XYZ file of C-alpha atoms in Angstrom:
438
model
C 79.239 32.285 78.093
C 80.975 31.359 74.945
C 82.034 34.902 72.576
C 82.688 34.703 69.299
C 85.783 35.968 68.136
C 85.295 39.050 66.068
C 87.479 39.319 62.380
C 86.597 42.943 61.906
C 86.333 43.869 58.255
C 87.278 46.679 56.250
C 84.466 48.811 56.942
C 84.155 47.966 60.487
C 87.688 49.532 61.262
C 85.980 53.182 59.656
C 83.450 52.676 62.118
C 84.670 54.931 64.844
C 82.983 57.129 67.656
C 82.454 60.485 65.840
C 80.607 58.647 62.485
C 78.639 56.749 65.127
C 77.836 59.437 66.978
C 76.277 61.075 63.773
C 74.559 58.174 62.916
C 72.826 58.558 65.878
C 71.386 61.913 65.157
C 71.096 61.629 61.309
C 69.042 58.430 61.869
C 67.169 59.384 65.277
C 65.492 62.560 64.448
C 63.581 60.876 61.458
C 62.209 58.561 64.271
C 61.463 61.238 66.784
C 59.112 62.642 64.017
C 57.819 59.834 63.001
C 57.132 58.790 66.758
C 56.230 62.053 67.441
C 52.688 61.603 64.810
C 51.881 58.835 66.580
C 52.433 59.813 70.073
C 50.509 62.550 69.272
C 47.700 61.044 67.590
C 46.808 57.420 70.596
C 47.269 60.607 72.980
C 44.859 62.722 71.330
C 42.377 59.987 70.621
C 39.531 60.537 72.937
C 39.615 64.075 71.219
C 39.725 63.239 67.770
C 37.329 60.355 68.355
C 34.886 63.642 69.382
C 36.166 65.456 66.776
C 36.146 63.759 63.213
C 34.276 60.113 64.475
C 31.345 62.127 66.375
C 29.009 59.042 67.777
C 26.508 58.597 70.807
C 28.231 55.440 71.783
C 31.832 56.206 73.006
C 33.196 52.716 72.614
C 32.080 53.500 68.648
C 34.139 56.565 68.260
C 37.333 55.197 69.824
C 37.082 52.190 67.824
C 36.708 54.501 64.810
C 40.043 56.784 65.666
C 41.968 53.460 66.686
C 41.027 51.500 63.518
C 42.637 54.527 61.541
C 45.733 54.433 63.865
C 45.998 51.365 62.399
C 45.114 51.719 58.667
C 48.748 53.386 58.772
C 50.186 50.171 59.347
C 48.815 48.196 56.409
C 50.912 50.095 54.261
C 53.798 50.149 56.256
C 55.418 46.391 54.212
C 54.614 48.678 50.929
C 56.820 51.228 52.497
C 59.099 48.906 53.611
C 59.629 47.144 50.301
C 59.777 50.510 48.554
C 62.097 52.337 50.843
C 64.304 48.661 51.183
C 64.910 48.489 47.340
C 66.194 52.279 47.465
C 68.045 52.121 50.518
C 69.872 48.876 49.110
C 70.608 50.366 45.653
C 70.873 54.339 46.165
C 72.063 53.945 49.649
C 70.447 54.599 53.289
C 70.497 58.079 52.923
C 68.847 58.801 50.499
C 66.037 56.545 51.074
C 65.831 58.156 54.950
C 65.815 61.320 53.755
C 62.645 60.556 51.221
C 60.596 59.124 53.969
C 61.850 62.397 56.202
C 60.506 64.723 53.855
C 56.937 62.364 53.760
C 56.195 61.692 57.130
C 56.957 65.675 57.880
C 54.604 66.676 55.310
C 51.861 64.887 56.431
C 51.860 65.443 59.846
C 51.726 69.076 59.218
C 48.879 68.851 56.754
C 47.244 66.717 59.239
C 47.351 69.798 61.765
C 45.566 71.517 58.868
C 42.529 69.276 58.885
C 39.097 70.510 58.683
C 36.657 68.604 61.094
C 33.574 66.505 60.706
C 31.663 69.465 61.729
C 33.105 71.619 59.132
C 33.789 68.973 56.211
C 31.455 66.238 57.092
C 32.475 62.764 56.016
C 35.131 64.445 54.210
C 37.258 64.961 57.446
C 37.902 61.494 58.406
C 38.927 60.338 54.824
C 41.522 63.020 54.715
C 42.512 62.208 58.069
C 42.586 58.239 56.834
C 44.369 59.601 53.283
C 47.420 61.192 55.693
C 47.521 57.838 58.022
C 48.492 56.191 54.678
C 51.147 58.877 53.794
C 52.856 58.808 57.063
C 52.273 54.686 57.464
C 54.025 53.995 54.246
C 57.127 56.666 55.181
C 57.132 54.796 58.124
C 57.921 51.379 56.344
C 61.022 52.693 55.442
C 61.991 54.957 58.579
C 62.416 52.332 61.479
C 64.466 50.209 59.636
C 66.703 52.490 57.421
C 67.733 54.401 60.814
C 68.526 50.863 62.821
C 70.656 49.972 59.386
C 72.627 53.363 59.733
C 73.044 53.042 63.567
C 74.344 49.591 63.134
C 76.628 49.837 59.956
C 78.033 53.073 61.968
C 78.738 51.367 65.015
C 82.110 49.830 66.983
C 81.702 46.009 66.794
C 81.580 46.096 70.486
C 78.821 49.015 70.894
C 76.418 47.772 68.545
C 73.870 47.301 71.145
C 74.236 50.823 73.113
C 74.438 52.594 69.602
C 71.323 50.817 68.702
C 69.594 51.327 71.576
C 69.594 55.117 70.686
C 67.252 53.784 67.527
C 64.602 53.072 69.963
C 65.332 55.981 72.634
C 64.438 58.188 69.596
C 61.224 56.294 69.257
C 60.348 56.503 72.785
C 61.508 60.221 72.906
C 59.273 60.787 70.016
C 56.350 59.199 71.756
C 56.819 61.098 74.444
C 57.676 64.417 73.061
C 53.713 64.051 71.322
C 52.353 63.178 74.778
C 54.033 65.747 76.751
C 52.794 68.493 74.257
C 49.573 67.392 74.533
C 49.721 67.307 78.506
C 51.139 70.471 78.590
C 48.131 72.238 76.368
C 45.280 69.994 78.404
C 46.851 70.836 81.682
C 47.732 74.911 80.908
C 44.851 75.673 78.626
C 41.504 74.292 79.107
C 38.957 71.584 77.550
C 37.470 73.957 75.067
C 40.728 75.371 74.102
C 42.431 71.606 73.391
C 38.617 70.941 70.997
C 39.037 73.812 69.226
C 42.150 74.487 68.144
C 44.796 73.441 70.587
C 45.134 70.050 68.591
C 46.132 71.426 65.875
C 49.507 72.535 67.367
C 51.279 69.453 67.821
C 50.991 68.395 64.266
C 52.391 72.007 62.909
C 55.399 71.492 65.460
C 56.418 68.702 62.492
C 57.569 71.441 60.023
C 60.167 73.195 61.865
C 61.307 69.659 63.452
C 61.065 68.159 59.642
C 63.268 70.977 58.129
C 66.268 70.020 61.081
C 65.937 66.943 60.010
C 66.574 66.859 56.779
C 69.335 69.298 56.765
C 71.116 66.756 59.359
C 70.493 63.378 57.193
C 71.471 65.131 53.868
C 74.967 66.040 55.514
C 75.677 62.939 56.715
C 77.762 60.427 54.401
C 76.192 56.571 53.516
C 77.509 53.998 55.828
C 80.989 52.487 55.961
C 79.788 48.903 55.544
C 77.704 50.073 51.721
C 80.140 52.167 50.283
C 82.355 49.154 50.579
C 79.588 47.361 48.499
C 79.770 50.234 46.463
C 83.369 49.774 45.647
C 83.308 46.653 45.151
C 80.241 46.923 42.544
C 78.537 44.330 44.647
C 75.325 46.275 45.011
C 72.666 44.136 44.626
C 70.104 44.811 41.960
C 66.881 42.852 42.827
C 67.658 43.225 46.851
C 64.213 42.277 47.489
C 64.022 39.033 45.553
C 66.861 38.096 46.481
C 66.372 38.613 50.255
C 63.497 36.318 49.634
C 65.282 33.439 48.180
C 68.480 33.553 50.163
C 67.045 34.968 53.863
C 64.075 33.129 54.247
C 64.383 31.464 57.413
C 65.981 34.561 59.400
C 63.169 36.961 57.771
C 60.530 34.527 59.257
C 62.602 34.722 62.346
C 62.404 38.620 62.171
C 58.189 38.512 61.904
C 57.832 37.095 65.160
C 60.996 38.940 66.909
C 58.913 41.431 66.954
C 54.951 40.644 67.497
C 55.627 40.981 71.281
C 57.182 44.265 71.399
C 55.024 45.736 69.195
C 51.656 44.689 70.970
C 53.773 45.503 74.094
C 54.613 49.075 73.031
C 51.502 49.991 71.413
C 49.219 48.887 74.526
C 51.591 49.541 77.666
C 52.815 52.498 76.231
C 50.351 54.575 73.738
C 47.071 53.229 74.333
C 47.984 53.701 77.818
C 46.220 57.108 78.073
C 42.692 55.663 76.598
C 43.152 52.711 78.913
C 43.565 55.066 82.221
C 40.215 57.193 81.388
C 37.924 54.891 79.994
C 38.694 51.765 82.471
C 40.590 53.131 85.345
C 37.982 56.873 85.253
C 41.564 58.631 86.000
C 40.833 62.447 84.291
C 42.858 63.156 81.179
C 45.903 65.204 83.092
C 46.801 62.236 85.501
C 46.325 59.763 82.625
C 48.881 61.864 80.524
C 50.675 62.143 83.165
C 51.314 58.345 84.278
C 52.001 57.573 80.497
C 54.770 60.628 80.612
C 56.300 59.385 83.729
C 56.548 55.594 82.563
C 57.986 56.502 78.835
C 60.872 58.822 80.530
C 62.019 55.457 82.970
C 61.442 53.627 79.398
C 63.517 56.153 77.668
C 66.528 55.546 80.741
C 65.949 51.596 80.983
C 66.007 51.032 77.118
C 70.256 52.862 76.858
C 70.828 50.663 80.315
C 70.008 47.333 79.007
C 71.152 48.169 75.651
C 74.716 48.895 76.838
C 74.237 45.501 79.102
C 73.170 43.483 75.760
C 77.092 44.375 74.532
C 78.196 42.449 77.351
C 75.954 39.922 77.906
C 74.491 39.293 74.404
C 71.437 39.733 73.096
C 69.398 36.583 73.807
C 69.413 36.170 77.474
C 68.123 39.612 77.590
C 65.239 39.198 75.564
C 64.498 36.057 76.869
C 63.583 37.435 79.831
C 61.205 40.161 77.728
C 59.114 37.235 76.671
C 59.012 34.907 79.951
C 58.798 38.656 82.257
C 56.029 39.934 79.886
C 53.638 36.315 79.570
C 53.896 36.221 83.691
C 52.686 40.317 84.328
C 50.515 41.150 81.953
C 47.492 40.592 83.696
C 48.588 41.412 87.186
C 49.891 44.863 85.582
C 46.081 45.193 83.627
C 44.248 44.869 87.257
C 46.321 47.099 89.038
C 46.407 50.161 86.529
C 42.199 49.524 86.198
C 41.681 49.848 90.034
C 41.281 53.964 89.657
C 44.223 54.686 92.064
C 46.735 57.323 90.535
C 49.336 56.117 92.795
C 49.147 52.635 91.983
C 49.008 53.133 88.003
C 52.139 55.491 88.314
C 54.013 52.758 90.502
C 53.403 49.763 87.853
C 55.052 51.887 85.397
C 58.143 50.891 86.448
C 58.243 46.753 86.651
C 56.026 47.585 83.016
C 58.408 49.518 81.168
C 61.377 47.518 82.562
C 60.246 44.291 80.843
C 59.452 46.073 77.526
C 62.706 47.528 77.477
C 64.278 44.314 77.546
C 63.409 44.279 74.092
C 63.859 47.839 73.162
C 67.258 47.473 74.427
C 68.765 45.025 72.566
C 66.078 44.831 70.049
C 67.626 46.910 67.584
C 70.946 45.401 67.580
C 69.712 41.852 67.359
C 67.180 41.911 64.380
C 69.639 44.483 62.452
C 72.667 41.474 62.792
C 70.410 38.819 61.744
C 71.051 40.410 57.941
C 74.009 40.594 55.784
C 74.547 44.271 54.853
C 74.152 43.713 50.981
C 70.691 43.020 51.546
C 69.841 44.523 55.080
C 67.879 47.191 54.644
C 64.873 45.195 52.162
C 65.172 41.389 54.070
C 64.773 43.369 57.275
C 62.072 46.342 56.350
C 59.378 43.528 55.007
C 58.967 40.847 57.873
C 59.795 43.956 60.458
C 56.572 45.998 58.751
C 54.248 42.900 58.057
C 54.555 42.543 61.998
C 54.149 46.079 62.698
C 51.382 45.575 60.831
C 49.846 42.571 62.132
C 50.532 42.906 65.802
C 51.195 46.963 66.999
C 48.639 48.988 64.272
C 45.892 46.669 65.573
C 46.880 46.869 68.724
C 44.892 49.596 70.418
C 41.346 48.678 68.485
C 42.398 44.624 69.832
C 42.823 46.076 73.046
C 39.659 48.263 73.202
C 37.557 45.787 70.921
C 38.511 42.677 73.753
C 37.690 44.511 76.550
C 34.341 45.616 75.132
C 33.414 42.202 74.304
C 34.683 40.307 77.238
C 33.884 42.815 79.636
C 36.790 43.089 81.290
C 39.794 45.759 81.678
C 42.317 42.666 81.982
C 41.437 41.795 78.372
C 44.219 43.308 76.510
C 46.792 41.003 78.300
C 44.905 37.934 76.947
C 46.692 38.980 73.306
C 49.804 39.814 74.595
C 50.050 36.976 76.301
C 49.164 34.471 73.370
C 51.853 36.727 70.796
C 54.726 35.747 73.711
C 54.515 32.434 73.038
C 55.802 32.404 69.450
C 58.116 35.258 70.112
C 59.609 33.534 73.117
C 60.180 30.543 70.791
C 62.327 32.643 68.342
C 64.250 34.137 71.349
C 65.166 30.798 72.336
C 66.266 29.069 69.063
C 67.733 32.418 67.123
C 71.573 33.136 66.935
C 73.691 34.644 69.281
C 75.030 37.701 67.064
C 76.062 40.597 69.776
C 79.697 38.972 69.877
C 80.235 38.678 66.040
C 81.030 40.826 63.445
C 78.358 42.269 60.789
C 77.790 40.029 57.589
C 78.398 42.371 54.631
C 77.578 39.414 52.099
């Protein structure tokens, strides 16, 4: 394995420890929140679907409650372009701690919804309205806290730093799951209907508040107030990212189509998927998903502290090639109705996706120079977000209704490896080199 040597800059030698240490926290609790919504909501789905999508034909309502799942992620390359053109001129934290205060907002006021019963039609446009809010925050979240990780970061951590990124997205994932297990399994049906569902949403204010107390106390990022010194802030960030970083921002698109089918199907819709195909009741559903996000949670900091050492490619190479062999041998076993055996494929599952969540951070933040990182990265990262994980679930549900089988879903995940496999392959090794800042 050949390294490149690294000529630290300026504003790499700042990057100690301690700053990246409050990087971590500054830029992971946005994500837990953000995660949190949306753990919340695919876990919740088979009650909302009852609740504000009310239909005699089950497949009907779920479609309904997944396609606004993923009406959040059409306007998540608005958000992105918004949020990257402020985080590029005003700095990253100020444009993380707008989208703080927005997703927070309207994840409470979702808790605050009326339902169809109450509101009629009404309901599920104001639920659709707040998918929109929390979809364009969102644009600018995932990638403004993977720029701060990574312009906070020791050269030689900038995978295990990174890696935190996504541990807050998995945490947040499961956080909204395990409060939702915890009120199915404690209370009862009627209780969860009624009002219970409401109480994961609220949890966002307090949470929210933290947040933004923590981001608004940390300082910007070594690597832009250099920029900022310098004067050599760019203006137009997003046109120029366009002219000058074409071919790595069509490299970025399909870096992630994998991982995000991957995580939105073996991870969130994984609750739907156990009920409705495998007939596994709604605690041991929750609970399989819970148990296969915490080894995801512990596998993603492993192989992101590997990726330092090893480099970035190899590692997701083997994401691609892992995930294109299993994914229909790990569809038929978690459909066969056997707790045990949907429990036990959690583990070979959620150690191929986090051979992406890993180093996945790291490798699409390096691919940028730091003048324009936070817009060339937030528009191809969101248009596949977009694309591939908010359509996700209603794919997944909408192919296995049609072909009439529960393997369906692996049919698309398969198909989005190939191109993403391709860009593994041919795309630069960066984990041994030092950050572009122009």
């Amino acid at each position: 394995m050949t390294r490149v040597a690294r000529a630290a800059s300026p504003a790499s030698e700042v990057c100690t420890a301690p700053s990246a240490r409050r990087a971590v926290l500054a830029g992971g609790i946005g994500n837990f929140i953000e995660w949190f919504d949306y753990g919340v909501y695919a876990a919740l789905s088979p009650v909302i679907s009852s609740l504000f999508f009310p239909s005699h034909n089950g497949v009907a309502s779920t479609l309904s409650t997944f396609a606004v799942f993923g009406v959040g992620f059409v306007v998540r390359p608005l958000g992105g372009l918004f949020f990257g053109q402020l985080g590029d001129r005003r700095g990253r934290r100020t444009a993380l701690g707008l989208a703080l205060i927005m997703v927070s907002l309207s994840t409470v006021c979702m808790g605050l919804l009326p339902t169809f019963a109450s509101a009629g039609v009404a309901a599920p446009l104001l639920l659709l309205v707040l998918r929109l809010v929390q979809g364009f925050s969102a644009g600018g979240e995932f990638t403004g806290s993977a720029t701060m990780m990574i312009e906070n970061a020791p050269a030689h951590r900038r995978g295990w730093i990174s890696s935190w990124q996504q541990f807050s997205v998995i945490t947040g994932t499961l956080a909204g799951v395990l409060i939702v297990t915890a009120i199915t399994n404690l209370g009862s049906s009627e209780l969860l209907t009624s009002w219970g569902w409401r109480i994961p949403f609220l949890v966002a204010l307090p949470l929210g508040a933290v947040g933004f107390y923590i981001r608004f106390r940390m300082e910007d990022t070594p690597h832009f107030e250099a920029l900022r010194k310098t004067g050599d802030i760019a203006e137009k960030p997003t046109q120029e990212a366009v002219l000058t970083q074409r071919r790595a921002m069509v490299i970025a698109f399909f870096y992630t189509a994998l991982p995000n089918i991957g995580f939105y199907t073996f991870l969130t819709y994984t609750p739907t998927f156990l009920r409705n195909e495998a007939g596994l009741s709604l605690g041991k559903a929750y609970l399989v998903n819970v148990i296969g996000t915490v080894l995801y949670a512990l596998f993603t900091l492993l192989v992101g502290r590997l990726s330092d050492r090893f480099g970035r490619r190899p590692i997701l190479i083997t994401h691609a090639v892992a995930f294109f062999v299993s994914a229909i041998p790990i569809y038929l076993l978690m459909s066969r109705g056997s707790f045990l055996v949907a429990l036990a494929v959690q583990v070979p599952a959620m150690l191929i996706m986090s051979c992406y969540s890993g180093p996945g951070t790291a490798g699409i933040t390096e691919m940028f120079p730091t003048r324009l990182r936070y817009s060339a990265m937030a528009l191809p990262y969101n248009l596949s977000s977009a694309l591939f994980g908010g359509t996700a679930p209603f794919i997944a549900t909408a192919l296995i209704a049609w072909l009439g089988t529960p393997i369906a879903p692996a049919f698309w995940a398969m198909l989005a490896a190939i191109p993403t496999f391709i860009v593994y392959v041919r795309m630069r090794e960066t984990a041994f080199s030092s950050l572009q800042d122009r």
